[in-house]
mmCIF file of C-alpha atoms in Angstrom:
data_model
loop_
_atom_site.group_PDB
_atom_site.id
_atom_site.type_symbol
_atom_site.label_atom_id
_atom_site.label_comp_id
_atom_site.label_asym_id
_atom_site.label_seq_id
_atom_site.Cartn_x
_atom_site.Cartn_y
_atom_site.Cartn_z
ATOM 1 C CA MET A 76 22.166 -61.034 -83.677
ATOM 2 C CA PRO A 77 19.658 -60.612 -80.741
ATOM 3 C CA THR A 78 19.407 -57.094 -79.163
ATOM 4 C CA PHE A 79 18.540 -56.943 -75.669
ATOM 5 C CA HIS A 80 15.988 -54.136 -75.093
ATOM 6 C CA GLU A 81 13.131 -52.789 -72.775
ATOM 7 C CA ASP A 82 9.780 -52.557 -74.626
ATOM 8 C CA ARG A 83 7.339 -50.955 -72.391
ATOM 9 C CA GLY A 84 3.855 -49.125 -72.838
ATOM 10 C CA THR A 85 1.502 -48.922 -75.668
ATOM 11 C CA GLY A 86 0.885 -46.334 -78.437
ATOM 12 C CA PRO A 87 3.263 -44.622 -80.996
ATOM 13 C CA ALA A 88 6.756 -46.038 -80.819
ATOM 14 C CA LEU A 89 9.669 -44.097 -79.386
ATOM 15 C CA LEU A 90 13.038 -45.589 -79.810
ATOM 16 C CA LEU A 91 15.709 -44.481 -77.394
ATOM 17 C CA ILE A 92 19.268 -44.824 -78.649
ATOM 18 C CA HIS A 93 21.927 -44.422 -75.883
ATOM 19 C CA GLY A 94 25.236 -42.770 -75.857
ATOM 20 C CA HIS A 95 28.917 -44.042 -75.512
ATOM 21 C CA PRO A 96 29.921 -45.714 -73.134
ATOM 22 C CA PHE A 97 26.477 -46.322 -71.504
ATOM 23 C CA ASP A 98 23.544 -48.780 -71.933
ATOM 24 C CA HIS A 99 19.745 -48.388 -72.207
ATOM 25 C CA THR A 100 19.433 -47.586 -68.563
ATOM 26 C CA MET A 101 20.793 -44.033 -69.340
ATOM 27 C CA TRP A 102 17.203 -43.488 -70.585
ATOM 28 C CA GLN A 103 15.582 -44.691 -67.388
ATOM 29 C CA PRO A 104 13.582 -41.406 -66.437
ATOM 30 C CA GLN A 105 12.255 -41.383 -70.021
ATOM 31 C CA ILE A 106 11.353 -45.028 -70.153
ATOM 32 C CA ASP A 107 9.392 -44.753 -67.080
ATOM 33 C CA ARG A 108 7.537 -41.372 -67.712
ATOM 34 C CA PHE A 109 6.928 -41.940 -71.515
ATOM 35 C CA SER A 110 5.761 -45.551 -71.361
ATOM 36 C CA ARG A 111 2.976 -44.378 -68.694
ATOM 37 C CA ALA A 112 1.989 -41.618 -71.069
ATOM 38 C CA GLY A 113 0.799 -43.130 -74.245
ATOM 39 C CA HIS A 114 3.987 -44.353 -75.967
ATOM 40 C CA ARG A 115 5.646 -47.665 -76.778
ATOM 41 C CA VAL A 116 9.263 -47.015 -75.606
ATOM 42 C CA ILE A 117 11.847 -49.189 -77.058
ATOM 43 C CA ALA A 118 15.122 -48.940 -75.301
ATOM 44 C CA PRO A 119 17.903 -51.307 -76.789
ATOM 45 C CA ASP A 120 21.416 -51.958 -75.448
ATOM 46 C CA LEU A 121 23.702 -51.351 -78.424
ATOM 47 C CA ARG A 122 25.753 -53.952 -79.924
ATOM 48 C CA GLY A 123 28.422 -54.690 -77.135
ATOM 49 C CA TYR A 124 26.883 -52.486 -74.643
ATOM 50 C CA GLY A 125 24.850 -53.587 -71.546
ATOM 51 C CA ALA A 126 23.343 -56.940 -72.088
ATOM 52 C CA THR A 127 23.659 -56.999 -75.942
ATOM 53 C CA PRO A 128 26.724 -59.175 -77.064
ATOM 54 C CA LEU A 129 29.394 -57.688 -79.540
ATOM 55 C CA GLY A 130 29.464 -60.741 -81.701
ATOM 56 C CA ALA A 131 32.123 -61.156 -84.345
ATOM 57 C CA THR A 132 34.048 -57.819 -85.020
ATOM 58 C CA THR A 133 36.854 -56.622 -87.065
ATOM 59 C CA GLY A 134 37.906 -54.227 -84.542
ATOM 60 C CA ALA A 135 35.556 -51.536 -85.528
ATOM 61 C CA THR A 136 31.669 -51.138 -85.104
ATOM 62 C CA GLY A 137 30.429 -48.554 -87.576
ATOM 63 C CA LEU A 138 27.255 -46.269 -87.439
ATOM 64 C CA ASP A 139 25.855 -48.119 -90.061
ATOM 65 C CA ASP A 140 26.236 -51.475 -88.099
ATOM 66 C CA PHE A 141 24.185 -50.031 -85.155
ATOM 67 C CA ALA A 142 21.562 -48.374 -87.383
ATOM 68 C CA GLU A 143 20.932 -51.848 -89.013
ATOM 69 C CA ASP A 144 20.917 -53.429 -85.713
ATOM 70 C CA LEU A 145 18.200 -51.084 -84.767
ATOM 71 C CA VAL A 146 16.044 -51.659 -88.032
ATOM 72 C CA ALA A 147 16.485 -55.358 -87.504
ATOM 73 C CA LEU A 148 14.879 -54.915 -83.898
ATOM 74 C CA LEU A 149 12.032 -52.783 -85.246
ATOM 75 C CA ASP A 150 11.232 -55.402 -87.861
ATOM 76 C CA GLU A 151 11.411 -58.007 -85.148
ATOM 77 C CA LEU A 152 8.899 -56.048 -83.104
ATOM 78 C CA GLY A 153 6.668 -55.315 -85.982
ATOM 79 C CA ILE A 154 7.284 -51.439 -85.634
ATOM 80 C CA ASP A 155 6.927 -49.829 -89.134
ATOM 81 C CA ASP A 156 7.837 -46.387 -87.969
ATOM 82 C CA CYS A 157 8.821 -44.588 -84.700
ATOM 83 C CA VAL A 158 10.050 -41.328 -83.240
ATOM 84 C CA VAL A 159 13.867 -41.854 -83.118
ATOM 85 C CA ALA A 160 15.761 -40.117 -80.104
ATOM 86 C CA GLY A 161 19.547 -40.488 -79.812
ATOM 87 C CA LEU A 162 22.020 -38.756 -77.449
ATOM 88 C CA SER A 163 25.561 -38.173 -78.375
ATOM 89 C CA MET A 164 26.720 -41.301 -80.208
ATOM 90 C CA GLY A 165 23.293 -42.402 -80.126
ATOM 91 C CA GLY A 166 22.377 -39.103 -82.099
ATOM 92 C CA GLN A 167 24.952 -39.952 -84.725
ATOM 93 C CA ILE A 168 23.306 -43.367 -84.969
ATOM 94 C CA ALA A 169 19.900 -41.636 -85.280
ATOM 95 C CA MET A 170 21.314 -39.587 -88.300
ATOM 96 C CA GLU A 171 22.647 -42.666 -89.916
ATOM 97 C CA LEU A 172 19.237 -44.458 -89.297
ATOM 98 C CA VAL A 173 17.448 -41.716 -91.067
ATOM 99 C CA ARG A 174 19.792 -41.538 -93.783
ATOM 100 C CA ARG A 175 19.450 -45.218 -94.763
ATOM 101 C CA HIS A 176 15.744 -45.647 -93.577
ATOM 102 C CA PRO A 177 13.841 -42.348 -93.731
ATOM 103 C CA GLU A 178 10.757 -44.183 -94.127
ATOM 104 C CA ARG A 179 11.165 -45.522 -90.866
ATOM 105 C CA VAL A 180 11.356 -42.354 -88.847
ATOM 106 C CA ARG A 181 8.286 -40.134 -87.969
ATOM 107 C CA GLY A 182 10.184 -37.704 -85.887
ATOM 108 C CA LEU A 183 13.783 -37.160 -85.036
ATOM 109 C CA VAL A 184 15.234 -36.054 -81.779
ATOM 110 C CA LEU A 185 18.943 -35.249 -81.413
ATOM 111 C CA ALA A 186 20.456 -34.630 -78.020
ATOM 112 C CA ASP A 187 23.977 -33.400 -77.454
ATOM 113 C CA THR A 188 25.480 -34.693 -80.495
ATOM 114 C CA PHE A 189 27.012 -33.207 -83.859
ATOM 115 C CA PRO A 190 26.744 -34.151 -87.694
ATOM 116 C CA ALA A 191 30.231 -33.384 -88.977
ATOM 117 C CA ALA A 192 32.680 -36.004 -89.851
ATOM 118 C CA GLU A 193 35.653 -36.497 -87.775
ATOM 119 C CA THR A 194 38.833 -34.486 -88.467
ATOM 120 C CA GLU A 195 42.134 -35.972 -88.836
ATOM 121 C CA ASP A 196 43.190 -35.081 -85.398
ATOM 122 C CA GLY A 197 40.112 -36.450 -83.993
ATOM 123 C CA LYS A 198 40.461 -39.679 -85.801
ATOM 124 C CA LYS A 199 44.045 -39.940 -84.199
ATOM 125 C CA THR A 200 42.511 -39.250 -80.692
ATOM 126 C CA ARG A 201 39.602 -41.768 -80.893
ATOM 127 C CA ASN A 202 41.987 -44.481 -82.083
ATOM 128 C CA ALA A 203 44.560 -43.537 -79.229
ATOM 129 C CA MET A 204 41.522 -43.768 -76.924
ATOM 130 C CA ALA A 205 40.368 -47.229 -78.299
ATOM 131 C CA ASP A 206 43.920 -48.559 -77.597
ATOM 132 C CA ARG A 207 44.051 -47.044 -74.173
ATOM 133 C CA LEU A 208 40.837 -48.757 -73.220
ATOM 134 C CA LEU A 209 41.983 -52.073 -74.459
ATOM 135 C CA ARG A 210 45.032 -51.662 -72.544
ATOM 136 C CA GLU A 211 43.717 -50.264 -69.241
ATOM 137 C CA GLY A 212 39.990 -50.991 -69.150
ATOM 138 C CA MET A 213 37.263 -48.369 -68.618
ATOM 139 C CA ARG A 214 37.806 -47.093 -64.823
ATOM 140 C CA GLY A 215 40.583 -44.633 -65.546
ATOM 141 C CA TYR A 216 38.737 -43.047 -68.356
ATOM 142 C CA ALA A 217 35.282 -43.014 -66.577
ATOM 143 C CA ASP A 218 37.156 -41.266 -63.655
ATOM 144 C CA GLU A 219 38.705 -38.649 -65.915
ATOM 145 C CA VAL A 220 35.495 -37.963 -68.021
ATOM 146 C CA LEU A 221 32.765 -37.884 -65.420
ATOM 147 C CA ASP A 222 32.786 -34.329 -64.722
ATOM 148 C CA ARG A 223 32.237 -33.635 -68.460
ATOM 149 C CA MET A 224 29.463 -36.108 -68.855
ATOM 150 C CA VAL A 225 27.626 -34.890 -65.764
ATOM 151 C CA ALA A 226 28.228 -31.192 -64.514
ATOM 152 C CA PRO A 227 29.770 -31.027 -61.102
ATOM 153 C CA TYR A 228 26.873 -29.474 -59.567
ATOM 154 C CA ASN A 229 24.589 -32.606 -60.531
ATOM 155 C CA THR A 230 25.863 -34.858 -58.197
ATOM 156 C CA HIS A 231 22.610 -37.011 -58.037
ATOM 157 C CA ALA A 232 23.267 -38.172 -61.514
ATOM 158 C CA ALA A 233 27.084 -39.114 -61.324
ATOM 159 C CA PRO A 234 26.865 -42.430 -59.626
ATOM 160 C CA HIS A 235 24.651 -44.011 -62.301
ATOM 161 C CA VAL A 236 26.765 -42.596 -65.005
ATOM 162 C CA HIS A 237 30.079 -43.679 -63.482
ATOM 163 C CA ARG A 238 28.489 -47.241 -63.012
ATOM 164 C CA MET A 239 27.496 -47.400 -66.681
ATOM 165 C CA MET A 240 30.862 -46.371 -68.046
ATOM 166 C CA CYS A 241 32.826 -48.847 -65.690
ATOM 167 C CA ALA A 242 30.622 -51.612 -66.514
ATOM 168 C CA THR A 243 31.111 -51.285 -70.213
ATOM 169 C CA ASP A 244 33.177 -53.952 -72.280
ATOM 170 C CA PRO A 245 36.457 -52.109 -73.274
ATOM 171 C CA VAL A 246 36.456 -54.101 -76.544
ATOM 172 C CA ALA A 247 33.181 -53.015 -77.591
ATOM 173 C CA ALA A 248 33.837 -49.326 -76.443
ATOM 174 C CA ALA A 249 37.252 -49.602 -78.539
ATOM 175 C CA ALA A 250 35.396 -50.790 -81.521
ATOM 176 C CA ALA A 251 32.715 -48.032 -81.521
ATOM 177 C CA LEU A 252 35.367 -45.408 -81.057
ATOM 178 C CA ARG A 253 37.188 -46.830 -84.155
ATOM 179 C CA GLY A 254 33.907 -46.853 -86.212
ATOM 180 C CA ARG A 255 33.140 -43.203 -85.140
ATOM 181 C CA ALA A 256 36.404 -42.244 -86.141
ATOM 182 C CA GLU A 257 35.484 -42.988 -89.771
ATOM 183 C CA ARG A 258 31.884 -41.894 -89.614
ATOM 184 C CA PRO A 259 30.278 -39.865 -92.598
ATOM 185 C CA ASP A 260 29.386 -36.191 -92.596
ATOM 186 C CA HIS A 261 25.804 -36.049 -91.860
ATOM 187 C CA ARG A 262 25.125 -32.374 -92.506
ATOM 188 C CA GLU A 263 23.669 -33.287 -95.935
ATOM 189 C CA THR A 264 21.576 -35.767 -94.309
ATOM 190 C CA LEU A 265 19.986 -33.349 -91.825
ATOM 191 C CA ALA A 266 19.092 -30.791 -94.390
ATOM 192 C CA ALA A 267 17.197 -33.394 -96.286
ATOM 193 C CA VAL A 268 15.284 -34.505 -93.270
ATOM 194 C CA THR A 269 11.590 -33.943 -93.996
ATOM 195 C CA VAL A 270 10.111 -34.987 -90.562
ATOM 196 C CA PRO A 271 9.897 -32.826 -87.529
ATOM 197 C CA ALA A 272 12.909 -32.615 -85.269
ATOM 198 C CA LEU A 273 13.756 -31.711 -81.925
ATOM 199 C CA VAL A 274 17.452 -30.618 -80.959
ATOM 200 C CA VAL A 275 18.211 -30.662 -77.350
ATOM 201 C CA VAL A 276 21.533 -29.739 -75.555
ATOM 202 C CA GLY A 277 22.866 -28.905 -72.116
ATOM 203 C CA ARG A 278 23.879 -25.333 -71.622
ATOM 204 C CA ASP A 279 27.244 -26.483 -70.131
ATOM 205 C CA ASP A 280 28.042 -29.401 -72.575
ATOM 206 C CA THR A 281 31.673 -28.965 -73.720
ATOM 207 C CA TYR A 282 31.589 -32.190 -75.779
ATOM 208 C CA THR A 283 29.060 -30.952 -78.139
ATOM 209 C CA PRO A 284 28.338 -27.106 -77.237
ATOM 210 C CA VAL A 285 25.531 -25.287 -77.823
ATOM 211 C CA GLU A 286 26.785 -23.911 -81.032
ATOM 212 C CA ASP A 287 26.845 -27.515 -82.447
ATOM 213 C CA ALA A 288 23.179 -27.705 -81.515
ATOM 214 C CA GLU A 289 22.455 -24.323 -83.325
ATOM 215 C CA GLU A 290 24.169 -25.613 -86.474
ATOM 216 C CA MET A 291 22.065 -28.706 -86.659
ATOM 217 C CA HIS A 292 18.829 -26.665 -85.786
ATOM 218 C CA ALA A 293 19.831 -24.398 -88.836
ATOM 219 C CA LEU A 294 20.337 -27.398 -91.093
ATOM 220 C CA LEU A 295 17.077 -29.273 -90.106
ATOM 221 C CA PRO A 296 14.001 -27.926 -92.209
ATOM 222 C CA HIS A 297 11.706 -28.312 -89.494
ATOM 223 C CA SER A 298 13.038 -28.230 -85.936
ATOM 224 C CA THR A 299 12.864 -27.039 -82.622
ATOM 225 C CA LEU A 300 15.951 -25.936 -80.488
ATOM 226 C CA THR A 301 15.834 -26.428 -76.503
ATOM 227 C CA VAL A 302 18.700 -25.622 -74.403
ATOM 228 C CA ILE A 303 18.567 -27.044 -70.932
ATOM 229 C CA GLU A 304 19.925 -24.795 -68.300
ATOM 230 C CA ARG A 305 22.318 -26.354 -65.624
ATOM 231 C CA ALA A 306 23.152 -29.373 -67.663
ATOM 232 C CA ALA A 307 26.165 -30.626 -69.337
ATOM 233 C CA HIS A 308 26.442 -33.599 -71.631
ATOM 234 C CA LEU A 309 23.640 -35.753 -70.391
ATOM 235 C CA PRO A 310 20.569 -33.237 -69.652
ATOM 236 C CA ASN A 311 18.073 -36.179 -69.700
ATOM 237 C CA LEU A 312 19.716 -37.601 -66.453
ATOM 238 C CA GLU A 313 20.941 -34.164 -65.090
ATOM 239 C CA ARG A 314 17.591 -32.393 -65.431
ATOM 240 C CA PRO A 315 14.929 -34.993 -66.363
ATOM 241 C CA GLU A 316 11.993 -32.747 -65.769
ATOM 242 C CA GLU A 317 13.114 -29.954 -68.111
ATOM 243 C CA PHE A 318 14.276 -32.669 -70.655
ATOM 244 C CA ASP A 319 11.158 -34.641 -70.397
ATOM 245 C CA ALA A 320 9.120 -31.253 -70.868
ATOM 246 C CA ALA A 321 10.707 -30.577 -74.173
ATOM 247 C CA LEU A 322 10.381 -34.126 -75.367
ATOM 248 C CA ASP A 323 6.680 -34.235 -74.309
ATOM 249 C CA ALA A 324 5.938 -31.151 -76.089
ATOM 250 C CA PHE A 325 7.565 -32.427 -79.326
ATOM 251 C CA LEU A 326 5.550 -35.686 -79.114
ATOM 252 C CA ARG A 327 2.284 -34.074 -78.600
ATOM 253 C CA SER A 328 3.165 -31.839 -81.435
ATOM 254 C CA LEU A 329 3.585 -34.819 -83.839
ATOM 255 C CA VAL A 330 0.136 -36.069 -82.628
ATOM 256 C CA ARG A 331 -1.374 -32.697 -83.464
ATOM 257 C CA THR A 332 0.057 -32.717 -87.069
ATOM 258 C CA SER A 333 -0.388 -36.292 -87.999
#
């Protein structure tokens, strides 16, 4: 299945995996900066998001489906390995990708995400939300969660985030929610990661709080933790300069150690 993507710049590859319910433009500040700074930046729309079709579905899109789509894209582009960066659901997809294809990952960036499997209550909540999105569409959900995605004091980022959420296909969003309800526990995966890793989190993130980031940092054998002040769930858009500084330092460290 074709995956819509931006492919900009030259140099070592950086794969940016967006969260739910967004699209690749969630990473626009990073696409613009790092494609001009010696990196080949690959920013895809995940299956069913943005301009990538959902294709045939059984009603659930698993993290494994997303991960294999991305590996197929890397194959198509002739990229053997890359730095993989994912935020929120994108971070969980990145964990699944490194679990299934560790040889394709030369560095791992996990932003505002968490590795544990879903709880039973969480499964019920995700499936109920999937039912609601199919019934009502995206706008009501987008209105409700905007202040948790983007902190209220970061008003500059809110319009773009709201537009992305409202534009997402509710069928695809529901399928992703049902897939994430059944996701595996990735804590053992993180403990086995051999490449350098960067963990990033917004100080005021209530979806994946700082404690989750600290847990991932403790699990990963070779990791750095950066907490972005005055940001919630999308620090790359809320505080792009601070986020980019952390990512730039990480990418430069990989060049020094390779």
